[in-house]
CSV table of C-alpha atoms in Angstrom, one decimal:
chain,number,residue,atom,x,y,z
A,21,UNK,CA,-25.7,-71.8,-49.5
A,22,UNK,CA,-25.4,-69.2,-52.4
A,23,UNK,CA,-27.8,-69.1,-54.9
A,24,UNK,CA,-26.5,-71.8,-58.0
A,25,UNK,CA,-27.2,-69.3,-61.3
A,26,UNK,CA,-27.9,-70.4,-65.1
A,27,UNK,CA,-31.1,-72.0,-64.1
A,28,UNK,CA,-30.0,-74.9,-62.3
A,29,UNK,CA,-32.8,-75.5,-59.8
A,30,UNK,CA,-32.2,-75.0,-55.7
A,31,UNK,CA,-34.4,-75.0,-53.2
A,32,UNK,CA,-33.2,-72.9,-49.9
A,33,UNK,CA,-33.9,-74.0,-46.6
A,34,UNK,CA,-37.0,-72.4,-45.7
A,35,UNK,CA,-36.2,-71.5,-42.1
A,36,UNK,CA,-35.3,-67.2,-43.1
A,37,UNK,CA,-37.4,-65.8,-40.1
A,38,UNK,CA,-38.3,-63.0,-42.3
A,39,UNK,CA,-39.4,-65.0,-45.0
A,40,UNK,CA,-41.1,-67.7,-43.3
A,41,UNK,CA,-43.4,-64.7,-41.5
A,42,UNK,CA,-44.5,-63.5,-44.4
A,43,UNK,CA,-45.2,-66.4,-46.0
A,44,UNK,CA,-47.4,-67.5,-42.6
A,45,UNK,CA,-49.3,-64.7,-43.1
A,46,UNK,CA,-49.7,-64.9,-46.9
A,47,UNK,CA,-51.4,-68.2,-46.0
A,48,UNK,CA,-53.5,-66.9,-42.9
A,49,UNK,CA,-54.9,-64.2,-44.3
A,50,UNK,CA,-55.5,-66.2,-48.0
A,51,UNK,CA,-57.1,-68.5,-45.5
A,52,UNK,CA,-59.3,-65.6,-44.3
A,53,UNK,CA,-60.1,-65.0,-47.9
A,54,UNK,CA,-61.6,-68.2,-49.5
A,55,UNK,CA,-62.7,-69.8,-45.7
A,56,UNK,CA,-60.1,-72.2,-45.8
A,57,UNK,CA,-59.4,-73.8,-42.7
A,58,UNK,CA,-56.8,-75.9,-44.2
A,59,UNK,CA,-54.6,-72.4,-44.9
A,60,UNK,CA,-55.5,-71.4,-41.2
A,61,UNK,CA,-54.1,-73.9,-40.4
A,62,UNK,CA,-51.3,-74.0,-42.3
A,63,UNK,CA,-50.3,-70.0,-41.5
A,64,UNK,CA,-50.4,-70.5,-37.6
A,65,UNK,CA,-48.3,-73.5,-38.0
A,66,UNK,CA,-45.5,-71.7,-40.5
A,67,UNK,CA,-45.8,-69.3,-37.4
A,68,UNK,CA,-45.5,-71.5,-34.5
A,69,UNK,CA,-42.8,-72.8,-36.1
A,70,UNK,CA,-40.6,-70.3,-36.8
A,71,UNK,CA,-40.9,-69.3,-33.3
A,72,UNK,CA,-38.4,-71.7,-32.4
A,73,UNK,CA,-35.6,-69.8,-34.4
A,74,UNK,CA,-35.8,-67.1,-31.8
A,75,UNK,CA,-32.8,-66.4,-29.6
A,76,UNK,CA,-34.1,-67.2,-25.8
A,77,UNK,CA,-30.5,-67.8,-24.4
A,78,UNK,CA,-30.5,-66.2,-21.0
A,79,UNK,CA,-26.8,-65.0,-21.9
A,80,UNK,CA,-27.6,-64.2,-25.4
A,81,UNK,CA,-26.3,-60.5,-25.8
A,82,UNK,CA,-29.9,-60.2,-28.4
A,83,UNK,CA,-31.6,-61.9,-26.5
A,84,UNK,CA,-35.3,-61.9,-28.2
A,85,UNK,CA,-34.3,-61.5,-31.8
A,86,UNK,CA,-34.6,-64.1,-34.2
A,87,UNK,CA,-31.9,-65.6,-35.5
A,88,UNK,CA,-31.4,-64.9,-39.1
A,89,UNK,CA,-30.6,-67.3,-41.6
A,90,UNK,CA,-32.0,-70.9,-40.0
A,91,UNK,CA,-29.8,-71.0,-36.4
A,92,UNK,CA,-27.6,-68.7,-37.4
A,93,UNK,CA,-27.4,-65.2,-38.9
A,94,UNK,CA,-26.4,-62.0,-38.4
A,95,UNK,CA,-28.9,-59.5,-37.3
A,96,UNK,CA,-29.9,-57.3,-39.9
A,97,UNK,CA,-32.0,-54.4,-39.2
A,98,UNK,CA,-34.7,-55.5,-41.8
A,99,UNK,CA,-34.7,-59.2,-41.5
A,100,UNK,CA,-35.6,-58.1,-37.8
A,101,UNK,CA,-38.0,-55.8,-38.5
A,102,UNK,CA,-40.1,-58.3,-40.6
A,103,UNK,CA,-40.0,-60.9,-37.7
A,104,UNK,CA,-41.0,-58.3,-35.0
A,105,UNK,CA,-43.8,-57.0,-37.5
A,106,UNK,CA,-44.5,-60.9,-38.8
A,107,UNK,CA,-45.1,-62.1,-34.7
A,108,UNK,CA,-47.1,-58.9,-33.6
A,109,UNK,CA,-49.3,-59.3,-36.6
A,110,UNK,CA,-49.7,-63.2,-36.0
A,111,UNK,CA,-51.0,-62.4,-32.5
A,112,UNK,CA,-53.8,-59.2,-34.0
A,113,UNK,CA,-55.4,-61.8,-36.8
A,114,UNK,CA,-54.6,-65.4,-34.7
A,115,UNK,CA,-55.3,-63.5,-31.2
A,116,UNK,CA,-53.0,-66.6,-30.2
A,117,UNK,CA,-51.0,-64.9,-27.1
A,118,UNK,CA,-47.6,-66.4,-28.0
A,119,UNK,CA,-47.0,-64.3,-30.7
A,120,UNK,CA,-47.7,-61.5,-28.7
A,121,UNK,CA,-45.2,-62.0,-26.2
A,122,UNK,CA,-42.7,-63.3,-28.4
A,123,UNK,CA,-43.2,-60.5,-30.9
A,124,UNK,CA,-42.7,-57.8,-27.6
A,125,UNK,CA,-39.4,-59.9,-26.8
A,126,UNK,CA,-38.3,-58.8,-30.3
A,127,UNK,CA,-39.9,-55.1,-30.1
A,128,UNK,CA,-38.1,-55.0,-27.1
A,129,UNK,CA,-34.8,-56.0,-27.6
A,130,UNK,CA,-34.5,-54.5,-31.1
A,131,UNK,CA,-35.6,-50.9,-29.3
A,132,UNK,CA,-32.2,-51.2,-27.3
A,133,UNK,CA,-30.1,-52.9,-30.2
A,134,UNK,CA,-30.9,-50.7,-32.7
A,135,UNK,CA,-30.9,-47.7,-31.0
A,136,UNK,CA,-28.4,-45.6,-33.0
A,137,UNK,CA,-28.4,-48.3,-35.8
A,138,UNK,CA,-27.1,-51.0,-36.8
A,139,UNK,CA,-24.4,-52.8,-34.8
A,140,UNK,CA,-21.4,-54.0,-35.9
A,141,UNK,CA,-22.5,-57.9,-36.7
A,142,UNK,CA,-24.2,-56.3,-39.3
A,143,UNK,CA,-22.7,-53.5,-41.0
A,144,UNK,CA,-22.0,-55.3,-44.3
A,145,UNK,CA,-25.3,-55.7,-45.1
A,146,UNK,CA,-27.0,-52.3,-43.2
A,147,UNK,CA,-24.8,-49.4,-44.3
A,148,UNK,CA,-23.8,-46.6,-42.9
A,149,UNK,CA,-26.4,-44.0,-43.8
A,150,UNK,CA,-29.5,-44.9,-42.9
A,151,UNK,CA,-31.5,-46.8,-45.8
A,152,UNK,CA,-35.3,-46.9,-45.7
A,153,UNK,CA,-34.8,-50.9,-46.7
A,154,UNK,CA,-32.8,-51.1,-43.0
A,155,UNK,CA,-33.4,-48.8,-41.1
A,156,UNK,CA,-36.7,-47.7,-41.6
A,157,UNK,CA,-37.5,-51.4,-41.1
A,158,UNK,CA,-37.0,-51.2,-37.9
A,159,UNK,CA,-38.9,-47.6,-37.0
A,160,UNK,CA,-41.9,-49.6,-38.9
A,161,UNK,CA,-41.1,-52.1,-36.9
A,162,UNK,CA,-41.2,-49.8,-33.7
A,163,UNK,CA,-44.6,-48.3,-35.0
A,164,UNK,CA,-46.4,-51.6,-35.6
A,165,UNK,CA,-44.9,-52.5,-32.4
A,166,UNK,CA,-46.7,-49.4,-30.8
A,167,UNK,CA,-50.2,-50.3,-32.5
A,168,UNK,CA,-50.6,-53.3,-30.9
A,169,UNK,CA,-49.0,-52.8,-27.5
A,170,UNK,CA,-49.4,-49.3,-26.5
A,171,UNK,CA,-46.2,-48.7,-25.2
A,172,UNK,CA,-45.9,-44.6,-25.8
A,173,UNK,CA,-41.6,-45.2,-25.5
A,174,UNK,CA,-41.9,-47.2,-29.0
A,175,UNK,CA,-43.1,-43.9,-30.6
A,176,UNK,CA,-40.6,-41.7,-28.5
A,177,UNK,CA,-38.0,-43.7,-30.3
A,178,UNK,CA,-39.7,-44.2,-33.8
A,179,UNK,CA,-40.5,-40.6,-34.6
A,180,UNK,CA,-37.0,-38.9,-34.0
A,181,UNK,CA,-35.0,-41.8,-36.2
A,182,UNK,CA,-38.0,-41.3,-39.0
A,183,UNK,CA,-37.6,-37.5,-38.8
A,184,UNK,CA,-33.7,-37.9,-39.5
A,185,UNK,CA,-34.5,-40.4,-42.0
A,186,UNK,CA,-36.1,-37.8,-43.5
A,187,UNK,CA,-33.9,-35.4,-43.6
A,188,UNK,CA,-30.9,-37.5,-44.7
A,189,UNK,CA,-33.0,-39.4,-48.1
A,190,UNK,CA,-31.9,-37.2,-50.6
A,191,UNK,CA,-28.7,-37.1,-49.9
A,192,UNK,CA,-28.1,-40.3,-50.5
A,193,UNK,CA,-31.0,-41.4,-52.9
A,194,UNK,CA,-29.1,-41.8,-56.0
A,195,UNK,CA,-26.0,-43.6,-54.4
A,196,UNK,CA,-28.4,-46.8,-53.5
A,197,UNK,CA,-28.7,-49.4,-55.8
A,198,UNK,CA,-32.5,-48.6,-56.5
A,199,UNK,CA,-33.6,-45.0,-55.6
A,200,UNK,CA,-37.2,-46.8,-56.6
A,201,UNK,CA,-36.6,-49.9,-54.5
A,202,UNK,CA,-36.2,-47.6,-51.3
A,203,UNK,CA,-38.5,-44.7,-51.6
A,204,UNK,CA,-41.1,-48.2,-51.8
A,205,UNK,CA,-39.8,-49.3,-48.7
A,206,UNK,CA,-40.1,-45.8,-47.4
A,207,UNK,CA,-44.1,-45.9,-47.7
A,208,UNK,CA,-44.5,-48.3,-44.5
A,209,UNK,CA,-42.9,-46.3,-42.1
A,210,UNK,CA,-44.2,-43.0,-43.2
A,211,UNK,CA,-47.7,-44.3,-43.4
A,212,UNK,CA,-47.6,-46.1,-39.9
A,213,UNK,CA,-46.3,-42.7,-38.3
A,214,UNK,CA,-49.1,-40.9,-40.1
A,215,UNK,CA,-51.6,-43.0,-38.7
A,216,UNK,CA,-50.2,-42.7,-35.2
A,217,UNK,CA,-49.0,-39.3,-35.1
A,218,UNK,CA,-50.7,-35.8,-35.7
A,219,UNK,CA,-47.4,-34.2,-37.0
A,220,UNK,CA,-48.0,-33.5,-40.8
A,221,UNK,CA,-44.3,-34.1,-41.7
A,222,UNK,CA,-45.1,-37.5,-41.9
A,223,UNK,CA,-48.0,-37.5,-44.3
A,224,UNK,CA,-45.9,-34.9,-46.3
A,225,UNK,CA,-43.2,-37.0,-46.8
A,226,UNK,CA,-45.3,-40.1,-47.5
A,227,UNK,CA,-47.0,-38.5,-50.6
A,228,UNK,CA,-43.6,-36.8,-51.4
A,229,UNK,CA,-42.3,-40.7,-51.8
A,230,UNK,CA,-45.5,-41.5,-53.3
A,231,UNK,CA,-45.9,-39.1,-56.1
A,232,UNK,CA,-42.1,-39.8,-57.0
A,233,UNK,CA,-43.4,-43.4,-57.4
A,234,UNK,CA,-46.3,-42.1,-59.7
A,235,UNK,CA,-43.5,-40.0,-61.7
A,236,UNK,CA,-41.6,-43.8,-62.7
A,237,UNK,CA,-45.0,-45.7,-63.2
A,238,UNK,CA,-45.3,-46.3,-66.8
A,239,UNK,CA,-48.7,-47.2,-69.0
A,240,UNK,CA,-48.9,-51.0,-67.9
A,241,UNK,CA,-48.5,-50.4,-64.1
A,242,UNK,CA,-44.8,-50.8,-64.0
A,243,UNK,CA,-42.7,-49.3,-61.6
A,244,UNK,CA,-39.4,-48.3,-64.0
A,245,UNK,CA,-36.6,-48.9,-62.1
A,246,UNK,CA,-34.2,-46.1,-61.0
A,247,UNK,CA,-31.1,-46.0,-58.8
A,248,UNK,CA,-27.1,-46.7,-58.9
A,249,UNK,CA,-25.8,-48.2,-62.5
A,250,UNK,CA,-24.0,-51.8,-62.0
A,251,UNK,CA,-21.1,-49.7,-64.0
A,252,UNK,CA,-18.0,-52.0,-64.6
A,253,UNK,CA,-19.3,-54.8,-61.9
A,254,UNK,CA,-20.4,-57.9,-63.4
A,255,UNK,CA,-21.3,-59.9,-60.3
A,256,UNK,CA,-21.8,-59.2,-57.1
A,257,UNK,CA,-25.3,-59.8,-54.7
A,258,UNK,CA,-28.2,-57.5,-54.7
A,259,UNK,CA,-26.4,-55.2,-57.8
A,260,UNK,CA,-29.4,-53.1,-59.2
A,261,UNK,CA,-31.2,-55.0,-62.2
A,262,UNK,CA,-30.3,-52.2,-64.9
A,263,UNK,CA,-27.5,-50.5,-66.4
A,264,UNK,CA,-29.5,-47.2,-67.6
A,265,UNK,CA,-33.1,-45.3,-66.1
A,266,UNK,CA,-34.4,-45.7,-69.5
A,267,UNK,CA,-34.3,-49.6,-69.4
A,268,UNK,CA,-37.9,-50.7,-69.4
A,269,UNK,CA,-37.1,-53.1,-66.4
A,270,UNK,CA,-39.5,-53.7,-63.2
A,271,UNK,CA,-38.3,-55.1,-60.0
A,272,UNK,CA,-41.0,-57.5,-58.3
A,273,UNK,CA,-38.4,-59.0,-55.3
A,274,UNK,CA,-37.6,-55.0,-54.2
A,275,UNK,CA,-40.0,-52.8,-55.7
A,276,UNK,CA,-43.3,-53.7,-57.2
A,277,UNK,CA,-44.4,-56.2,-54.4
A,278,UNK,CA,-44.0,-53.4,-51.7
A,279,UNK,CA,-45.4,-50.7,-53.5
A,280,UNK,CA,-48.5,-52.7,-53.8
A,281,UNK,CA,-48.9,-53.5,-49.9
A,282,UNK,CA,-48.1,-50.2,-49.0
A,283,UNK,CA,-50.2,-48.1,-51.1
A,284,UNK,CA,-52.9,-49.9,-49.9
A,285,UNK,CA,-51.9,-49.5,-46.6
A,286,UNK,CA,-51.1,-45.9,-46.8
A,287,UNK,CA,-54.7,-45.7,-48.1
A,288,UNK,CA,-56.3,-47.6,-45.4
A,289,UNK,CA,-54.1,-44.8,-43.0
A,290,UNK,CA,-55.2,-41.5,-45.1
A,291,UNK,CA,-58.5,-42.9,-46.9
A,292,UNK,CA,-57.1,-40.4,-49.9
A,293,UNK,CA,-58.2,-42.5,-53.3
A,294,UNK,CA,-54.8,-41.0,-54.9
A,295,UNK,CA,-52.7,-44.1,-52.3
A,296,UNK,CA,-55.7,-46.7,-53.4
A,297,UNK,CA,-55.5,-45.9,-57.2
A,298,UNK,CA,-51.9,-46.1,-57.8
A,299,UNK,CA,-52.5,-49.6,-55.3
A,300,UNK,CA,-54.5,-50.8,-58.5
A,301,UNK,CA,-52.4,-49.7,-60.9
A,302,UNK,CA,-49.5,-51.6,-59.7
A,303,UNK,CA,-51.7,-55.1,-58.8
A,304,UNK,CA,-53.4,-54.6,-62.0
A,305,UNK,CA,-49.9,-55.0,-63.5
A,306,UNK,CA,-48.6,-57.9,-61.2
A,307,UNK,CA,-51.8,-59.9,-61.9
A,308,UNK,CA,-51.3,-59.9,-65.6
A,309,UNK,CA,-47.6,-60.9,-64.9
A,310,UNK,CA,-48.3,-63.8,-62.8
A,311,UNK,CA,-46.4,-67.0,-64.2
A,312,UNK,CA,-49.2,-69.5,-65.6
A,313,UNK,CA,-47.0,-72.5,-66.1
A,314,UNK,CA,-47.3,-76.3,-65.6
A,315,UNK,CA,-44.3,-76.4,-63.7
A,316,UNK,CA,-46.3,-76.7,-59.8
A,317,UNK,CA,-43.0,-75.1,-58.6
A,318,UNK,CA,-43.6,-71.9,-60.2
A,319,UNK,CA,-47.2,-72.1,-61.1
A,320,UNK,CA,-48.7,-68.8,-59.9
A,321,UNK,CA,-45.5,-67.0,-58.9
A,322,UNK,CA,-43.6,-63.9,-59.7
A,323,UNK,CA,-40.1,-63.7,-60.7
A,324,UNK,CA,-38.1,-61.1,-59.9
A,325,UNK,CA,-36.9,-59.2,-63.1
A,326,UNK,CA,-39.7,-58.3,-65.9
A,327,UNK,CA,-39.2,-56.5,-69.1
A,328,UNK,CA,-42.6,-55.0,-69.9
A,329,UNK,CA,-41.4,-54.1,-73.7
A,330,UNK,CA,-41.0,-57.5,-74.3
A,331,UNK,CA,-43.6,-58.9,-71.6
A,332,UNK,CA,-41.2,-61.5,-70.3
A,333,UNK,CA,-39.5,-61.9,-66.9
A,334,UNK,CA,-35.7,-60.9,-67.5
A,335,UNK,CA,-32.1,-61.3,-65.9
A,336,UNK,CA,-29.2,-58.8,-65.5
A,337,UNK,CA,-25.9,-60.3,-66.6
A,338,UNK,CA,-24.4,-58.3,-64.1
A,339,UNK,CA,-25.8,-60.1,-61.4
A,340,UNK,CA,-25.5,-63.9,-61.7
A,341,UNK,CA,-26.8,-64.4,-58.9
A,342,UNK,CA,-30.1,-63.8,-59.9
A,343,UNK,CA,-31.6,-65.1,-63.4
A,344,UNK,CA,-34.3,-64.2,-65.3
A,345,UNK,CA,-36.2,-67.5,-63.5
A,346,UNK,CA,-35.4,-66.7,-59.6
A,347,UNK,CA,-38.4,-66.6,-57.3
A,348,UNK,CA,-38.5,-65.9,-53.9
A,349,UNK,CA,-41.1,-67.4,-52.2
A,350,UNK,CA,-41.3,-64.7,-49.0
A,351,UNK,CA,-40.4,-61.3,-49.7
A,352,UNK,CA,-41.8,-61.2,-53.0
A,353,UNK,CA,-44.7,-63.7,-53.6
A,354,UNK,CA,-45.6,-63.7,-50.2
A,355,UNK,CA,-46.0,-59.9,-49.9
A,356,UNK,CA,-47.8,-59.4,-53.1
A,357,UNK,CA,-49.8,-62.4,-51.8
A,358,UNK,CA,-50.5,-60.1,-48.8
A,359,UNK,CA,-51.5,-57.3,-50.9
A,360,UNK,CA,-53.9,-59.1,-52.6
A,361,UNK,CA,-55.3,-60.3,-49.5
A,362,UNK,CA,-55.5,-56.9,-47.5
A,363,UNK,CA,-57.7,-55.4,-50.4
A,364,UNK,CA,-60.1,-58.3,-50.5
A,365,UNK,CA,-60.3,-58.5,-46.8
A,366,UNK,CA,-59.9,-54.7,-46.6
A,367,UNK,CA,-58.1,-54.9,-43.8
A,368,UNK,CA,-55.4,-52.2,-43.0
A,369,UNK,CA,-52.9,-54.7,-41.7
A,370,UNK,CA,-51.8,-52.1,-39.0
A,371,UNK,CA,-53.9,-52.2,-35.6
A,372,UNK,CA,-55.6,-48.6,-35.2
A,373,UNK,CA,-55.1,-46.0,-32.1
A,374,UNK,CA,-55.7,-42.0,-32.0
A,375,UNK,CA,-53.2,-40.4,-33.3
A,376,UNK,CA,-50.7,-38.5,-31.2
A,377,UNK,CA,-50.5,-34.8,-31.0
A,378,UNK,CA,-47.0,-33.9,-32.4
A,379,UNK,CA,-44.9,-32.6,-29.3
A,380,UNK,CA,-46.3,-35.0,-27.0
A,381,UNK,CA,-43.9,-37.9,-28.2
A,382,UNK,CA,-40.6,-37.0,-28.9
């Protein structure tokens, strides 16, 4: 169902492939971190299960893609992405050979589906021009995909679509509904092909995307947001969370949660302290903002929406659908949980190979 606004409390069914990966891994690796064996545990079973939301139909037209949304779903590039990434990554820290196979189902499949984009059960949510949120899912996807199989054709197909990515960004930048939201999103691919590749128009970009980051980072740590206005709309899904650049507004679902995770992991790929600083900068601001309540439901969470003028979480009214006390257990807690965890484990998250020399993969 849709999300019920004005602070009415719903819990979603937890069975969003994307989600439930990330979350897994939140609780392996936190597992990892204090020697739990009870979060172990509870990680490779959040992963075995959501195995079973995979389409295996021998006439399935995708076959080896997870179904999106419980048993249903459309395919969405990034929802994808995350579940091929989410099963390849369960298999390098569980070493459980399931996940492998499963996750090279996905790779697989997804190499062929998503070829030239997305298709059409998907367009409403993956739009034309190619988003680093969407597509560039997917080429990270392909990378991470490459790291832990090998298979040289997942980097023949990665590098051209990243190189047009590219190219095409700033045309469209300030047209999506958070220029800061994608050029965050943008880190992960552009640090994975930096790691596997030789070709310097990789790394380029990456600290290109980077130091625009730095340029919207404000005194606290916050990432100010920046993109499309919500103009005359007043309700709508994922509208952007401010009306005006100058709002002092940060965005923990889209923004602040992934620019933690990857600038550590663009440091763990370049070992340049300019990726790991601006990776404290941002945690040191999404520790202080952690929700300390006695409400066990939120307890140690992060909303979405923060004003850090007023140092309280914050709702648009132009998007009902999120209020100032929405939090989203995957995409946002669980990948700042996975920053957290990657720095105290320093672990890179990505599996490491020699990088390529640029003209031998396409």
């Amino acid at each position: 169902g849709n999300r019920i606004p004005f602070g009415k409390r719903q819990g979603y069914s937890p069975e969003r492939a994307d989600c439930v990966f990330e979350s897994a891994l939140a609780f392996w690796l936190y597992g990892k971190v204090s020697a739990s064996d009870r979060h172990l545990s509870i990680g490779r079973n959040m992963l075995t299960n959501v195995m079973d939301f995979q389409r295996l139909s021998a006439n399935d037209e995708y076959y080896g893609l997870w179904y999106t949304r419980g048993r249903e779903g459309p395919i969405f590039q990034d929802d994808e992405a995350w579940a091929v990434m989410g099963s390849l990554a369960g298999y390098r820290y569980t070493r459980q050979a399931m996940f492998l196979h499963r996750g090279g189902l996905a790779a697989d499949t997804a190499a062929k589906v998503f070829a030239k984009g997305a298709p059409r059960d998907a367009e409403t949510a993956d739009p034309a021009h190619l988003r680093p949120s969407d597509r560039g899912q997917i080429i990270a996807a392909w990378l991470y995909a490459y790291g832990i199989t090998g298979k040289q054709d997942f980097m023949n197909q990665a590098l051209p679509a990243l190189r047009d990515l590219i190219k095409a960004f700033p045309d469209f930048a300030a047209r999506v509904p958070a220029h800061t939201t994608e050029s965050t999103r943008f880190l992960l691919p552009l640090a994975l092909a930096a790691a596997y590749s030789t070709d310097t128009t990789f790394s380029t970009a990456l600290r290109e995307q980077a130091e625009y980051l730095v340029s919207r980072m404000v005194p606290c740590g916050a990432i100010q947001e920046q993109g499309a206005y919500t103009g005359s709309k007043v309700q709508g899904g994922d509208l952007s969370l401010i009306h005006d650049s100058s709002e002092p507004i940060s965005d923990q679902l889209y923004t602040t949660s992934f620019a933690a995770m990857n600038f550590w992991i663009a440091y763990k790929v370049t070992g340049d302290a300019f990726y790991r600083d601006n990776f404290f900068r941002v945690m040191d601001f999404l520790v202080r903002i952690q929700i300390e309540s006695r409400d066990r439901t939120i307890n140690g969470g992060w909303m979405r929406g923060f004003d850090y003028s007023l140092w309280e979480y914050y709702g648009s009214n132009a998007d009902q659908s999120w209020t100032a006390y929405c939090l989203e257990t995957g995409w946002d807690n669980a990948i700042i949980d996975i920053a957290l965890e990657l720095y105290l484990l320093d672990d890179s998250f990505y599996e490491a190979r020699p990088p390529v020399a640029a003209g031998s993969a396409q």
